[in-house]
Tab-separated table of C-alpha atoms in Angstrom:
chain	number	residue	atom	x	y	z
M	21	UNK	CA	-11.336	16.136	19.441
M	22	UNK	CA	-8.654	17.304	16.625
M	23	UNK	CA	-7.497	13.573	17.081
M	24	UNK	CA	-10.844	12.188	16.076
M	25	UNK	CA	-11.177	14.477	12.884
M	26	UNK	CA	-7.952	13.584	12.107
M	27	UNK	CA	-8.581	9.665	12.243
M	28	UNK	CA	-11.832	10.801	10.438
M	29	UNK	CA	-10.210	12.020	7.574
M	30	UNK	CA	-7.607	9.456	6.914
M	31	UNK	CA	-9.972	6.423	6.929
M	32	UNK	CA	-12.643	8.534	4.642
M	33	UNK	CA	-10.194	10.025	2.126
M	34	UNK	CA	-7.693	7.595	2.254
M	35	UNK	CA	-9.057	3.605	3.804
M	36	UNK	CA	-12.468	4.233	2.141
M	37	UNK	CA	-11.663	5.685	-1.313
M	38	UNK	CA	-11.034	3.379	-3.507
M	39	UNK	CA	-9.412	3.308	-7.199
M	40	UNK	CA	-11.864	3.892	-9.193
M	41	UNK	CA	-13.295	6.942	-6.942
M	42	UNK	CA	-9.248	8.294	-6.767
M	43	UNK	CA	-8.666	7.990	-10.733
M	44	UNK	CA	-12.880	9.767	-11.528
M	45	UNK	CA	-13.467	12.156	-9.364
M	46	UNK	CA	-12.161	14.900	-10.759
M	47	UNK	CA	-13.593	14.176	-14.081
M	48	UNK	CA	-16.924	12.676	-13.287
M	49	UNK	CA	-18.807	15.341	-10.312
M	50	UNK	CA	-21.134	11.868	-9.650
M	51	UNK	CA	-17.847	9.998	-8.781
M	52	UNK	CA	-16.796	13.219	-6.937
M	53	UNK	CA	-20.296	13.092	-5.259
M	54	UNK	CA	-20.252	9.742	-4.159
M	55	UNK	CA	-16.523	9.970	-2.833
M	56	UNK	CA	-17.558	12.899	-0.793
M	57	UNK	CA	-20.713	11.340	0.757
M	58	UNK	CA	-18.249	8.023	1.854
M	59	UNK	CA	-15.766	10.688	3.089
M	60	UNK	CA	-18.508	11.795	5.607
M	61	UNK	CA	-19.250	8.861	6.759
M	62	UNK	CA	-16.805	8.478	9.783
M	63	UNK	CA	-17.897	11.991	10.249
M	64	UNK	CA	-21.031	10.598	11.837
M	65	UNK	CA	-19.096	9.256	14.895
M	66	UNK	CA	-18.550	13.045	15.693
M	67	UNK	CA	-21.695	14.883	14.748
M	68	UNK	CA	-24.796	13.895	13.484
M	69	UNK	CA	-25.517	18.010	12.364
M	70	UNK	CA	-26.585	17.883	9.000
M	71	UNK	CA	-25.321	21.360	8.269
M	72	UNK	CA	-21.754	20.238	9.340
M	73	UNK	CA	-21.836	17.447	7.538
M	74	UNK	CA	-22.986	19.160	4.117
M	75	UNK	CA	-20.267	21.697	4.884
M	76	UNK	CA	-17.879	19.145	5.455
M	77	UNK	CA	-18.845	16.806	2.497
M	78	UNK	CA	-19.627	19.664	-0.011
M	79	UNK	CA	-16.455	21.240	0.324
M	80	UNK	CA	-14.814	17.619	0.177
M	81	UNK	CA	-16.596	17.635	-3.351
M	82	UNK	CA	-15.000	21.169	-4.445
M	83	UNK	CA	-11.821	20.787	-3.058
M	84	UNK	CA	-11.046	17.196	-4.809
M	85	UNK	CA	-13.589	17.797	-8.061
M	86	UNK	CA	-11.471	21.114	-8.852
M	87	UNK	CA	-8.550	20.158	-7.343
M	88	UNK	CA	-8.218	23.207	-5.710
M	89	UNK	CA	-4.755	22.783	-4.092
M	90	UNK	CA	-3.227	22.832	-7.705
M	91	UNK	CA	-4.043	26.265	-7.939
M	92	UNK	CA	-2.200	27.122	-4.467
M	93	UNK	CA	0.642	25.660	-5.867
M	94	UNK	CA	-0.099	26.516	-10.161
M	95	UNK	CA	2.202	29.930	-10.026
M	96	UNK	CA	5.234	28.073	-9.009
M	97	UNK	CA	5.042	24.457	-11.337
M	98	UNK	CA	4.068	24.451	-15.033
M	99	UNK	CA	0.697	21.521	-15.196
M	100	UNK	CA	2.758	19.631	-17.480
M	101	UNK	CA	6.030	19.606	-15.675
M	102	UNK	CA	4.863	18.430	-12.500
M	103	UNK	CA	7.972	17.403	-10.074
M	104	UNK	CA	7.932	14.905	-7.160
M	105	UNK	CA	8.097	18.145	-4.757
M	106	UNK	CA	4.999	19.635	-6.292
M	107	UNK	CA	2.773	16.836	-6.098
M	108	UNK	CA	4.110	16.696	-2.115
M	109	UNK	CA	3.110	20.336	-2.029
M	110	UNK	CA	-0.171	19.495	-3.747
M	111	UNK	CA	-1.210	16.350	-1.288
M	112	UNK	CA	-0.099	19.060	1.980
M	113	UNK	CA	-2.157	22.030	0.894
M	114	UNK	CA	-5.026	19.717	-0.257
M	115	UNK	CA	-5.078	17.542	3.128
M	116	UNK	CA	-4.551	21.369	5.192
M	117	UNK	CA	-7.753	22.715	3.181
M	118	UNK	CA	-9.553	19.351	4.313
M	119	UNK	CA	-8.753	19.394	7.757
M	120	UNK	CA	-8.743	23.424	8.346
M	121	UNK	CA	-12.911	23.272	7.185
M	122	UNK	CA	-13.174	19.748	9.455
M	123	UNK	CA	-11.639	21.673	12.326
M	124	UNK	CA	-13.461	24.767	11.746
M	125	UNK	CA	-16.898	23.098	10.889
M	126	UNK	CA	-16.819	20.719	14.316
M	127	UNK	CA	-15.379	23.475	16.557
C-alpha cells in the first residue's frame, strides 16, 4: 500500500503540477487550492473517503501555501541566503510532511 501512496504523490505533486501552479501557489491560496485538489486526484485510486481525501488535500494546501518545511529548516539558513543544501533539506522535510499525513490518513 505505502508503494501506491508513494506513486500517488509523485504523479500529483510532481507529473500533474504544472508551472504556473509551482511558481503561484504560495502566493495565490486559489492556485494553492486548485494544486491541492489535482494533487488528490490519484488519491482516488486508493480511497474514495471524503474525509481522507480533505485531510489529505487540505493539508497539501497548508503545507505548500505556507511552505511549512521552511520553517523546519528557518533556524539554521538565513531566507535570503538560501544554499543548494537548504533547499535539499527544504524539498526532504516538505515531501516527509506529505507522505507522513498520506501514510497516516490511508492507514
Amino acid at each position: 500500500m505505502y508503494l501506491k501512496q508513494l506513486i500517488a504523490h509523485i504523479c500529483g505533486d510532481y507529473f500533474f503540477q504544472n508551472s504556473w501552479m509551482t511558481t503561484r501557489k504560495q502566493d495565490s491560496k486559489a492556485v494553492c487550492l486548485i494544486h491541492s485538489l489535482v494533487y488528490c486526484l490519484p488519491f482516488l485510486s486508493l480511497t474514495l473517503n471524503p474525509f481522507a481525501l480533505l485531510i489529505i488535500g487540505g493539508t497539501h494546501f497548508l503545507i505548500d501555501h505556507y511552505s511549512v518545511a521552511r520553517y523546519f529548516i528557518k533556524p539554521k539558513f538565513e531566507e535570503r541566503t538560501l544554499t543548494y543544501s537548504a533547499v535539499l533539506l527544504i524539498f526532504a522535510v516538505d515531501n516527509l510532511l506529505h507522505l507522513t499525513i498520506n501514510y497516516l490518513t490511508l492507514s
